[in-house]
Amino acid sequence: MGIDILNGKVRVYNYDMSPVGFPSQHNQAGVFLRGRDEDEEFVVERVAFDDIEAENSKSDLFKVGRIRFHPDEENEIYEKLGIEDRENIMSDKELINFLMDDSIETVKKISNIRSLTLITRMKTMLFTMERASKTPPHRINASVIEREHELLTGGKRNPNSEINKILEAEKKANEDSKLKDTLEQLKSEVESLRKEKEAEAKAKDDIISQSQSAIEQLLKKVEELTQTTEATLDKKQVGRPPKKE
């Protein structure tokens, strides 16, 4: 399905309650998308594609999904705009799921976000979630607030920040886990070496035992042969005539 273009314009959607505006080459008043009402899922307007291209070269409104396109058309439009990193373009539902994921990976992703627009959108969504009694995890909420502060102050991270504490705790846990794995590996190697030595000792004992058994059998045969020989000689002596004097 191709893009639904009408007079050079495509459908642009605002799922947020906040309005969005940016300059236009066709209208001095610019492009304006009002915020949706509480009973609306989204607001949609037709926007000239060249205005979208111009704005995309200057801001990240489209790069982080602050405003979006028709679901059937967005892949093709993102391709035309050269937007390859789609990880940060999330629907409201996807964003809520992301912010409810209390994992270290989520904290890492938040700590690496460079878009103030995306962080602002996350902060707005956190507020909306709290109003709806859908409380996000504390460390996710703290990470978003701290990352916003970092971006507003030049991206520098406070060594005592919540994000750093979380990342340091994870680093320590990983180090402890590696140490435990190393210890378990050493124990396994020692146990394997012990079993190997025991097997070698047993093999030696078996060889010695087999040698002793072989010697005993040989001695027994020698003794039997000696007795048989002596008995044979005695019989021969008995059958001979006595010597003449």
Coordinates of N, CA and C in Angstrom, one line a residue:
M1 N 0.9 -1.2 0.0 CA 0.0 0.0 0.0 C 0.9 1.2 0.0
G2 N 0.7 2.2 -0.9 CA 1.4 3.4 -1.0 C 1.0 4.4 0.0
I3 N 1.7 5.5 0.1 CA 1.4 6.6 1.0 C 0.2 7.4 0.5
D4 N -0.7 7.6 1.4 CA -1.9 8.4 1.0 C -1.5 9.9 1.0
I5 N -1.2 10.4 -0.2 CA -0.8 11.8 -0.3 C -1.9 12.6 -1.0
L6 N -2.3 13.7 -0.4 CA -3.3 14.6 -0.9 C -2.8 16.0 -1.0
N7 N -2.6 16.5 -2.3 CA -2.0 17.8 -2.5 C -0.7 17.9 -1.9
G8 N 0.1 16.9 -2.0 CA 1.5 16.9 -1.4 C 1.5 16.8 0.1
K9 N 0.4 16.4 0.7 CA 0.3 16.3 2.2 C 0.0 14.9 2.6
V10 N 0.6 14.5 3.8 CA 0.4 13.2 4.4 C -0.3 13.4 5.7
R11 N -0.8 12.3 6.2 CA -1.5 12.3 7.5 C -0.5 12.3 8.7
V12 N -0.6 13.2 9.6 CA 0.3 13.3 10.8 C -0.6 13.2 12.0
Y13 N -0.1 12.3 13.0 CA -1.0 12.0 14.1 C -0.3 12.6 15.4
N14 N -1.1 13.2 16.3 CA -0.6 13.6 17.6 C -1.4 12.8 18.6
Y15 N -0.7 11.9 19.3 CA -1.4 11.0 20.3 C -1.3 11.7 21.7
D16 N -0.6 12.8 21.8 CA -0.4 13.4 23.1 C -1.5 14.5 23.4
M17 N -1.7 14.9 24.6 CA -2.6 15.9 25.0 C -2.0 17.3 24.8
S18 N -0.7 17.3 24.6 CA 0.0 18.6 24.4 C 0.0 18.9 22.9
P19 N -0.2 20.2 22.5 CA -0.1 20.6 21.1 C 1.3 20.6 20.5
V20 N 1.5 20.5 19.2 CA 2.8 20.5 18.6 C 2.7 21.4 17.4
G21 N 3.8 22.2 17.3 CA 3.8 23.2 16.2 C 5.3 23.3 15.6
F22 N 5.4 23.6 14.3 CA 6.7 23.8 13.7 C 6.5 24.6 12.5
P23 N 7.6 25.3 12.0 CA 7.5 26.2 10.8 C 7.0 25.5 9.5
S24 N 6.5 26.2 8.6 CA 6.0 25.7 7.3 C 6.5 26.6 6.2
Q25 N 6.8 26.0 5.1 CA 7.2 26.8 3.9 C 6.0 27.3 3.2
H26 N 4.8 26.8 3.5 CA 3.6 27.1 2.8 C 2.7 28.0 3.6
N27 N 2.9 28.2 4.9 CA 2.0 28.9 5.7 C 2.8 29.7 6.8
Q28 N 2.6 31.0 6.8 CA 3.3 31.8 7.8 C 3.0 31.4 9.2
A29 N 1.8 30.9 9.4 CA 1.4 30.5 10.8 C 2.0 29.2 11.2
G30 N 2.6 28.5 10.2 CA 3.3 27.3 10.5 C 2.3 26.1 10.6
V31 N 2.9 24.9 11.0 CA 2.1 23.7 11.1 C 1.7 23.6 12.6
F32 N 0.4 23.3 12.8 CA -0.1 23.2 14.2 C -0.9 22.0 14.3
L33 N -0.6 21.1 15.3 CA -1.5 20.0 15.7 C -1.9 20.1 17.1
R34 N -3.2 20.3 17.3 CA -3.6 20.5 18.7 C -3.5 19.2 19.5
G35 N -3.5 19.3 20.8 CA -3.4 18.2 21.6 C -4.8 17.4 21.7
R36 N -4.8 16.2 21.9 CA -6.0 15.4 21.9 C -6.8 15.7 23.2
D37 N -8.1 15.5 23.1 CA -8.9 15.6 24.3 C -8.8 14.2 25.0
E38 N -9.3 14.2 26.3 CA -9.2 13.0 27.1 C -10.0 11.8 26.5
D39 N -11.1 12.2 25.7 CA -11.9 11.1 25.1 C -11.5 10.8 23.7
E40 N -10.4 11.4 23.2 CA -9.8 11.1 21.9 C -8.6 10.2 22.0
E41 N -8.4 9.4 21.0 CA -7.2 8.6 20.9 C -6.1 9.3 20.3
F42 N -6.4 10.2 19.3 CA -5.4 11.0 18.6 C -6.0 12.1 17.9
V43 N -5.2 13.0 17.4 CA -5.6 14.1 16.5 C -4.8 13.9 15.2
V44 N -5.5 14.1 14.1 CA -4.8 13.9 12.8 C -5.0 15.2 11.9
E45 N -3.9 15.6 11.3 CA -3.9 16.7 10.3 C -3.1 16.3 9.1
R46 N -3.4 17.0 8.0 CA -2.6 16.8 6.8 C -1.5 17.8 6.8
V47 N -0.3 17.3 6.6 CA 0.9 18.2 6.6 C 1.7 18.0 5.3
A48 N 2.2 19.1 4.7 CA 3.0 19.0 3.5 C 4.3 18.2 3.8
F49 N 4.6 17.2 2.9 CA 5.7 16.3 3.1 C 7.0 17.1 3.1
D50 N 7.1 18.2 2.3 CA 8.4 18.9 2.3 C 8.6 19.7 3.7
D51 N 7.5 20.0 4.3 CA 7.6 20.7 5.6 C 8.1 19.6 6.7
I52 N 7.6 18.4 6.5 CA 8.0 17.3 7.4 C 9.5 17.0 7.2
E53 N 9.9 17.0 6.0 CA 11.4 16.8 5.7 C 12.2 17.9 6.3
A54 N 11.8 19.1 6.1 CA 12.5 20.3 6.6 C 12.6 20.2 8.2
E55 N 11.5 19.9 8.8 CA 11.5 19.8 10.3 C 12.3 18.7 10.8
N56 N 12.3 17.6 10.1 CA 13.0 16.4 10.5 C 14.5 16.6 10.4
S57 N 15.0 17.5 9.5 CA 16.4 17.8 9.4 C 16.9 18.7 10.6
K58 N 15.9 19.3 11.3 CA 16.2 20.3 12.4 C 15.9 19.8 13.8
S59 N 14.9 18.9 13.9 CA 14.5 18.5 15.2 C 14.3 17.0 15.2
D60 N 13.9 16.4 16.4 CA 13.7 15.0 16.5 C 12.2 14.7 16.8
L61 N 11.3 15.5 16.4 CA 9.9 15.3 16.6 C 9.5 14.0 16.0
F62 N 10.0 13.7 14.8 CA 9.6 12.4 14.2 C 10.5 11.3 14.5
K63 N 11.7 11.6 14.9 CA 12.7 10.6 15.2 C 12.4 9.8 16.4
V64 N 11.7 10.4 17.4 CA 11.4 9.8 18.6 C 9.9 9.5 18.8
G65 N 9.1 9.8 17.7 CA 7.7 9.5 17.8 C 6.9 10.5 18.5
R66 N 7.4 11.7 18.7 CA 6.5 12.7 19.4 C 5.3 13.0 18.6
I67 N 5.4 13.0 17.3 CA 4.2 13.0 16.4 C 4.5 11.9 15.4
R68 N 3.5 11.2 14.9 CA 3.7 10.0 14.1 C 2.8 10.1 12.8
F69 N 2.8 8.9 12.1 CA 2.1 8.8 10.9 C 1.1 7.7 10.9
H70 N 0.3 7.5 9.9 CA -0.7 6.4 9.8 C 0.1 5.1 9.9
P71 N -0.4 4.2 10.7 CA 0.4 2.9 10.9 C 0.7 2.2 9.6
D72 N -0.2 2.3 8.6 CA 0.1 1.6 7.3 C 1.1 2.3 6.5
E73 N 1.5 3.6 6.9 CA 2.3 4.4 6.0 C 3.7 4.7 6.7
E74 N 3.7 4.5 8.0 CA 4.9 5.1 8.8 C 6.2 4.4 8.3
N75 N 6.2 3.1 8.1 CA 7.5 2.5 7.7 C 8.1 3.1 6.4
E76 N 7.2 3.3 5.4 CA 7.6 3.9 4.2 C 8.1 5.4 4.4
I77 N 7.3 6.1 5.2 CA 7.7 7.5 5.4 C 9.0 7.6 6.2
Y78 N 9.2 6.8 7.2 CA 10.5 6.8 8.0 C 11.6 6.5 7.0
E79 N 11.4 5.6 6.1 CA 12.4 5.2 5.1 C 12.8 6.4 4.2
K80 N 11.7 7.1 3.8 CA 12.0 8.3 3.0 C 12.7 9.4 3.7
L81 N 12.4 9.5 5.0 CA 13.0 10.5 5.9 C 14.4 10.1 6.3
G82 N 14.8 8.8 6.0 CA 16.1 8.4 6.4 C 16.2 8.1 7.9
I83 N 15.1 7.8 8.6 CA 15.1 7.4 10.0 C 15.3 5.9 10.1
E84 N 16.5 5.5 10.5 CA 16.8 4.1 10.6 C 16.7 3.5 12.0
D85 N 17.0 4.3 13.0 CA 16.9 3.9 14.4 C 15.4 4.0 14.8
R86 N 14.7 2.8 14.8 CA 13.3 2.9 15.2 C 13.1 2.5 16.6
E87 N 14.1 2.2 17.4 CA 14.0 1.7 18.8 C 13.3 2.8 19.6
N88 N 13.6 4.0 19.4 CA 13.1 5.1 20.2 C 11.7 5.6 19.8
I89 N 11.2 5.0 18.7 CA 9.8 5.4 18.2 C 8.8 4.5 18.8
M90 N 8.1 4.9 19.8 CA 7.2 4.0 20.5 C 5.8 4.6 20.6
S91 N 4.8 3.7 20.4 CA 3.4 4.2 20.7 C 3.3 4.4 22.2
D92 N 2.1 5.0 22.5 CA 1.9 5.3 24.0 C 1.9 3.9 24.7
K93 N 1.3 2.9 24.1 CA 1.2 1.6 24.8 C 2.6 1.0 25.0
E94 N 3.4 1.1 23.9 CA 4.8 0.6 24.0 C 5.6 1.4 25.0
L95 N 5.4 2.7 25.1 CA 6.1 3.5 26.0 C 5.7 3.2 27.4
I96 N 4.5 2.9 27.7 CA 4.0 2.6 29.0 C 4.7 1.2 29.4
N97 N 4.7 0.3 28.5 CA 5.3 -1.0 28.8 C 6.8 -0.9 29.1
F98 N 7.4 0.0 28.4 CA 8.8 0.3 28.6 C 9.1 0.9 29.9
L99 N 8.3 1.9 30.3 CA 8.4 2.5 31.6 C 8.0 1.7 32.8
M100 N 7.3 0.6 32.6 CA 6.9 -0.3 33.6 C 7.9 -1.5 33.8
D101 N 8.8 -1.5 32.9 CA 9.8 -2.6 33.0 C 11.0 -2.2 33.9
D102 N 10.9 -2.8 35.1 CA 11.9 -2.4 36.2 C 13.1 -3.3 36.0
S103 N 13.8 -3.2 34.9 CA 15.0 -3.9 34.7 C 16.2 -3.0 34.5
I104 N 17.4 -3.6 34.7 CA 18.6 -2.8 34.6 C 18.8 -2.3 33.1
E105 N 18.3 -3.2 32.2 CA 18.4 -2.8 30.8 C 17.6 -1.5 30.5
T106 N 16.4 -1.4 31.1 CA 15.6 -0.2 30.9 C 16.4 1.0 31.4
V107 N 17.0 0.9 32.6 CA 17.7 2.0 33.2 C 18.9 2.4 32.3
K108 N 19.6 1.4 31.7 CA 20.7 1.7 30.8 C 20.2 2.4 29.6
K109 N 19.1 2.0 29.0 CA 18.6 2.7 27.8 C 18.2 4.1 28.1
I110 N 17.6 4.4 29.3 CA 17.2 5.7 29.7 C 18.5 6.6 29.9
S111 N 19.5 6.0 30.5 CA 20.7 6.7 30.8 C 21.5 7.1 29.6
N112 N 21.2 6.4 28.5 CA 21.9 6.7 27.2 C 21.1 7.5 26.2
I113 N 19.9 7.9 26.6 CA 19.0 8.7 25.7 C 19.7 10.1 25.5
R114 N 19.7 10.6 24.3 CA 20.3 11.9 24.0 C 19.3 12.9 23.6
S115 N 18.0 12.4 23.4 CA 17.0 13.3 22.9 C 16.2 13.9 24.1
L116 N 16.2 15.2 24.3 CA 15.4 15.8 25.3 C 13.9 15.7 25.0
T117 N 13.6 15.6 23.7 CA 12.2 15.5 23.3 C 11.6 14.1 23.8
L118 N 12.4 13.1 23.7 CA 12.0 11.7 24.1 C 11.9 11.7 25.6
I119 N 12.9 12.2 26.3 CA 12.8 12.2 27.8 C 11.6 13.0 28.3
T120 N 11.4 14.2 27.6 CA 10.2 15.0 28.0 C 8.9 14.2 27.8
R121 N 8.9 13.5 26.7 CA 7.7 12.6 26.4 C 7.5 11.6 27.5
M122 N 8.7 10.9 27.9 CA 8.6 9.9 29.0 C 8.1 10.5 30.3
K123 N 8.6 11.7 30.6 CA 8.3 12.3 31.8 C 6.8 12.7 31.9
T124 N 6.3 13.1 30.7 CA 4.8 13.4 30.6 C 4.0 12.1 30.8
M125 N 4.5 11.0 30.2 CA 3.8 9.8 30.3 C 3.8 9.2 31.7
L126 N 4.9 9.4 32.4 CA 5.0 9.0 33.8 C 4.0 9.7 34.7
F127 N 3.8 11.0 34.4 CA 2.8 11.8 35.1 C 1.4 11.3 34.8
T128 N 1.1 11.0 33.5 CA -0.2 10.5 33.1 C -0.4 9.1 33.8
M129 N 0.6 8.3 33.8 CA 0.4 7.0 34.4 C 0.1 7.1 35.9
E130 N 0.8 8.0 36.6 CA 0.5 8.2 38.0 C -0.9 8.7 38.3
R131 N -1.4 9.6 37.4 CA -2.8 10.1 37.5 C -3.8 8.9 37.3
A132 N -3.4 8.0 36.5 CA -4.3 6.8 36.3 C -4.0 5.7 37.2
S133 N -3.3 6.0 38.3 CA -3.0 5.0 39.4 C -2.2 3.8 38.8
K134 N -1.4 4.0 37.8 CA -0.6 3.0 37.2 C 0.9 3.4 37.6
T135 N 1.2 3.1 38.8 CA 2.5 3.7 39.4 C 3.7 3.0 38.7
P136 N 4.6 3.7 38.1 CA 5.8 3.1 37.5 C 6.8 2.8 38.6
P137 N 7.7 1.9 38.4 CA 8.8 1.6 39.3 C 9.6 2.8 39.7
H138 N 10.0 2.9 41.0 CA 10.7 4.1 41.5 C 12.0 4.4 40.7
R139 N 12.8 3.3 40.5 CA 14.1 3.6 39.9 C 13.9 4.0 38.4
I140 N 12.8 3.6 37.7 CA 12.6 4.1 36.4 C 12.2 5.5 36.4
N141 N 11.3 5.9 37.3 CA 10.8 7.3 37.4 C 12.0 8.2 37.8
A142 N 12.9 7.7 38.7 CA 14.0 8.5 39.1 C 15.0 8.6 38.0
S143 N 15.2 7.6 37.2 CA 16.1 7.6 36.1 C 15.7 8.6 35.0
V144 N 14.4 8.7 34.7 CA 13.9 9.6 33.7 C 14.1 11.0 34.2
I145 N 13.8 11.3 35.4 CA 13.9 12.7 36.0 C 15.4 13.1 36.0
E146 N 16.3 12.2 36.4 CA 17.7 12.5 36.4 C 18.3 12.7 35.0
R147 N 17.8 11.9 34.1 CA 18.3 12.0 32.7 C 17.9 13.3 32.1
E148 N 16.7 13.7 32.4 CA 16.2 15.0 31.9 C 17.1 16.2 32.5
H149 N 17.4 16.1 33.8 CA 18.2 17.1 34.4 C 19.6 17.1 33.7
E150 N 20.2 15.9 33.4 CA 21.5 15.8 32.8 C 21.5 16.5 31.4
L151 N 20.4 16.2 30.7 CA 20.4 16.8 29.3 C 20.2 18.3 29.3
L152 N 19.5 18.8 30.3 CA 19.3 20.2 30.5 C 20.5 20.9 30.9
T153 N 21.4 20.2 31.6 CA 22.7 20.8 32.1 C 23.9 20.3 31.4
G154 N 23.7 19.9 30.1 CA 24.9 19.6 29.3 C 25.3 18.1 29.3
G155 N 24.5 17.3 29.9 CA 24.7 15.8 29.8 C 25.6 15.3 30.8
K156 N 26.1 16.1 31.8 CA 27.0 15.6 32.8 C 26.3 14.9 33.9
R157 N 26.9 13.8 34.3 CA 26.2 12.9 35.3 C 26.8 13.1 36.7
N158 N 26.0 13.3 37.7 CA 26.4 13.4 39.1 C 26.8 12.0 39.6
P159 N 28.0 11.9 40.1 CA 28.5 10.6 40.6 C 27.6 10.0 41.6
N160 N 26.9 10.8 42.4 CA 26.0 10.3 43.4 C 24.5 10.1 42.9
S161 N 24.3 10.2 41.6 CA 23.0 10.1 41.1 C 22.4 8.7 41.3
E162 N 21.0 8.7 41.2 CA 20.3 7.4 41.3 C 20.8 6.4 40.2
I163 N 20.9 7.0 39.0 CA 21.4 6.2 37.8 C 22.7 5.5 38.1
N164 N 23.7 6.3 38.6 CA 25.0 5.8 38.9 C 24.9 4.7 40.0
K165 N 24.1 5.0 41.0 CA 24.0 4.0 42.1 C 23.4 2.6 41.5
I166 N 22.4 2.7 40.6 CA 21.8 1.5 40.0 C 22.9 0.8 39.2
L167 N 23.6 1.6 38.4 CA 24.6 1.0 37.5 C 25.8 0.4 38.3
E168 N 26.2 1.1 39.3 CA 27.3 0.6 40.2 C 26.9 -0.7 40.9
A169 N 25.6 -0.7 41.4 CA 25.1 -1.9 42.0 C 25.1 -3.1 41.1
E170 N 24.7 -2.8 39.8 CA 24.6 -3.9 38.8 C 26.0 -4.4 38.5
K171 N 27.0 -3.4 38.4 CA 28.4 -3.7 38.1 C 28.9 -4.6 39.2
K172 N 28.6 -4.3 40.5 CA 29.1 -5.1 41.6 C 28.5 -6.5 41.6
A173 N 27.2 -6.5 41.3 CA 26.5 -7.8 41.2 C 27.2 -8.7 40.1
N174 N 27.5 -8.1 39.0 CA 28.1 -8.8 37.9 C 29.5 -9.3 38.3
E175 N 30.3 -8.5 39.0 CA 31.6 -8.8 39.5 C 31.5 -10.0 40.5
D176 N 30.5 -9.9 41.4 CA 30.3 -10.9 42.4 C 29.9 -12.3 41.7
S177 N 29.1 -12.1 40.7 CA 28.7 -13.3 39.9 C 29.8 -13.9 39.2
K178 N 30.7 -13.1 38.6 CA 31.9 -13.6 37.9 C 32.8 -14.3 38.9
L179 N 33.0 -13.7 40.1 CA 33.9 -14.3 41.1 C 33.3 -15.6 41.6
K180 N 32.0 -15.7 41.8 CA 31.4 -16.9 42.2 C 31.5 -18.0 41.1
D181 N 31.4 -17.6 39.8 CA 31.5 -18.5 38.7 C 33.0 -19.0 38.6
T182 N 33.9 -18.1 38.9 CA 35.4 -18.5 38.9 C 35.6 -19.5 40.0
L183 N 35.1 -19.2 41.2 CA 35.3 -20.1 42.3 C 34.7 -21.5 42.0
E184 N 33.5 -21.5 41.5 CA 32.9 -22.8 41.1 C 33.7 -23.5 40.1
Q185 N 34.2 -22.8 39.1 CA 35.1 -23.4 38.1 C 36.3 -24.0 38.7
L186 N 36.9 -23.3 39.7 CA 38.1 -23.8 40.3 C 37.8 -25.0 41.2
K187 N 36.7 -25.0 41.8 CA 36.3 -26.2 42.6 C 36.1 -27.4 41.7
S188 N 35.4 -27.1 40.5 CA 35.2 -28.2 39.6 C 36.5 -28.8 39.1
E189 N 37.5 -27.8 38.8 CA 38.8 -28.3 38.3 C 39.5 -29.1 39.3
V190 N 39.5 -28.6 40.6 CA 40.1 -29.4 41.7 C 39.5 -30.7 41.9
E191 N 38.2 -30.8 41.8 CA 37.5 -32.1 42.0 C 37.8 -33.0 40.8
S192 N 37.9 -32.4 39.6 CA 38.3 -33.2 38.4 C 39.7 -33.8 38.6
L193 N 40.6 -32.9 39.1 CA 42.0 -33.3 39.3 C 42.1 -34.4 40.4
R194 N 41.3 -34.3 41.4 CA 41.3 -35.3 42.5 C 40.8 -36.6 42.0
K195 N 39.8 -36.6 41.2 CA 39.3 -37.8 40.6 C 40.3 -38.5 39.6
E196 N 41.0 -37.6 38.9 CA 42.0 -38.1 38.0 C 43.1 -38.7 38.7
K197 N 43.6 -38.1 39.8 CA 44.7 -38.7 40.6 C 44.2 -40.0 41.3
E198 N 43.0 -40.0 41.7 CA 42.4 -41.3 42.3 C 42.4 -42.4 41.3
A199 N 42.0 -42.0 40.0 CA 41.9 -43.0 39.0 C 43.3 -43.5 38.6
E200 N 44.3 -42.6 38.6 CA 45.7 -43.0 38.3 C 46.2 -43.9 39.4
A201 N 45.9 -43.6 40.7 CA 46.4 -44.4 41.8 C 45.7 -45.8 41.8
K202 N 44.4 -45.8 41.4 CA 43.7 -47.1 41.3 C 44.3 -47.9 40.2
A203 N 44.6 -47.2 39.1 CA 45.2 -47.9 37.9 C 46.5 -48.6 38.3
K204 N 47.4 -47.8 39.1 CA 48.6 -48.3 39.6 C 48.4 -49.5 40.5
D205 N 47.5 -49.3 41.4 CA 47.2 -50.4 42.4 C 46.7 -51.7 41.6
D206 N 45.9 -51.5 40.6 CA 45.4 -52.6 39.8 C 46.6 -53.3 39.1
I207 N 47.6 -52.5 38.6 CA 48.7 -53.1 37.9 C 49.6 -53.9 38.9
I208 N 49.8 -53.3 40.0 CA 50.6 -54.0 41.1 C 49.9 -55.3 41.5
S209 N 48.6 -55.2 41.7 CA 47.8 -56.3 42.1 C 47.9 -57.4 41.1
Q210 N 47.7 -57.0 39.8 CA 47.8 -58.0 38.7 C 49.2 -58.6 38.6
S211 N 50.2 -57.8 38.8 CA 51.6 -58.3 38.8 C 51.9 -59.3 39.9
Q212 N 51.4 -59.0 41.1 CA 51.6 -59.9 42.2 C 50.8 -61.2 42.0
S213 N 49.6 -61.1 41.4 CA 48.8 -62.3 41.1 C 49.5 -63.1 40.1
A214 N 50.1 -62.4 39.1 CA 50.8 -63.2 38.0 C 52.0 -63.9 38.6
I215 N 52.8 -63.2 39.5 CA 54.0 -63.8 40.1 C 53.6 -65.0 40.9
E216 N 52.5 -64.8 41.7 CA 52.0 -65.9 42.6 C 51.6 -67.1 41.7
Q217 N 50.9 -66.9 40.6 CA 50.5 -68.0 39.8 C 51.8 -68.7 39.1
L218 N 52.7 -67.8 38.8 CA 54.0 -68.4 38.2 C 54.7 -69.2 39.2
L219 N 54.8 -68.7 40.4 CA 55.5 -69.5 41.5 C 54.8 -70.8 41.8
K220 N 53.4 -70.7 41.7 CA 52.7 -71.9 42.0 C 52.9 -72.9 40.9
K221 N 53.0 -72.5 39.6 CA 53.3 -73.4 38.5 C 54.7 -74.0 38.6
V222 N 55.6 -73.1 39.0 CA 57.0 -73.6 39.2 C 57.0 -74.7 40.3
E223 N 56.3 -74.4 41.4 CA 56.3 -75.4 42.5 C 55.6 -76.7 42.0
E224 N 54.5 -76.6 41.3 CA 53.8 -77.7 40.8 C 54.7 -78.5 39.8
L225 N 55.4 -77.8 39.0 CA 56.3 -78.4 38.0 C 57.5 -79.1 38.7
T226 N 58.0 -78.5 39.8 CA 59.1 -79.1 40.6 C 58.6 -80.4 41.2
Q227 N 57.4 -80.3 41.8 CA 56.9 -81.5 42.5 C 56.7 -82.6 41.5
T228 N 56.1 -82.3 40.3 CA 55.9 -83.3 39.3 C 57.2 -83.9 38.8
T229 N 58.2 -83.1 38.6 CA 59.5 -83.6 38.2 C 60.1 -84.5 39.2
E230 N 60.1 -84.1 40.5 CA 60.7 -84.9 41.6 C 59.9 -86.3 41.7
A231 N 58.6 -86.2 41.5 CA 57.9 -87.5 41.6 C 58.2 -88.4 40.5
T232 N 58.4 -87.8 39.3 CA 58.8 -88.6 38.1 C 60.1 -89.3 38.3
L233 N 61.1 -88.5 38.8 CA 62.4 -89.0 39.1 C 62.4 -90.1 40.1
D234 N 61.6 -90.0 41.2 CA 61.5 -91.0 42.2 C 61.0 -92.3 41.6
K235 N 60.0 -92.2 40.7 CA 59.4 -93.5 40.1 C 60.5 -94.2 39.3
K236 N 61.3 -93.4 38.6 CA 62.3 -94.0 37.7 C 63.3 -94.7 38.6
Q237 N 63.6 -94.1 39.7 CA 64.6 -94.7 40.6 C 64.1 -96.0 41.2
V238 N 62.8 -96.1 41.5 CA 62.2 -97.3 42.0 C 62.3 -98.4 41.0
G239 N 62.1 -98.2 39.8 CA 62.1 -99.2 38.7 C 63.4 -99.7 38.3
R240 N 64.5 -99.1 38.7 CA 65.8 -99.5 38.2 C 66.4 -100.7 39.1
P241 N 67.2 -101.7 38.5 CA 67.8 -102.7 39.3 C 68.9 -102.1 40.1
P242 N 69.2 -102.7 41.2 CA 70.3 -102.2 42.1 C 71.6 -102.3 41.4
K243 N 72.5 -101.5 41.7 CA 73.8 -101.5 41.1 C 74.6 -102.6 41.7
K244 N 75.5 -103.3 40.8 CA 76.4 -104.4 41.3 C 77.6 -103.8 41.9
E245 N 78.0 -104.5 42.9 CA 79.2 -104.0 43.6 C 80.4 -104.6 43.0

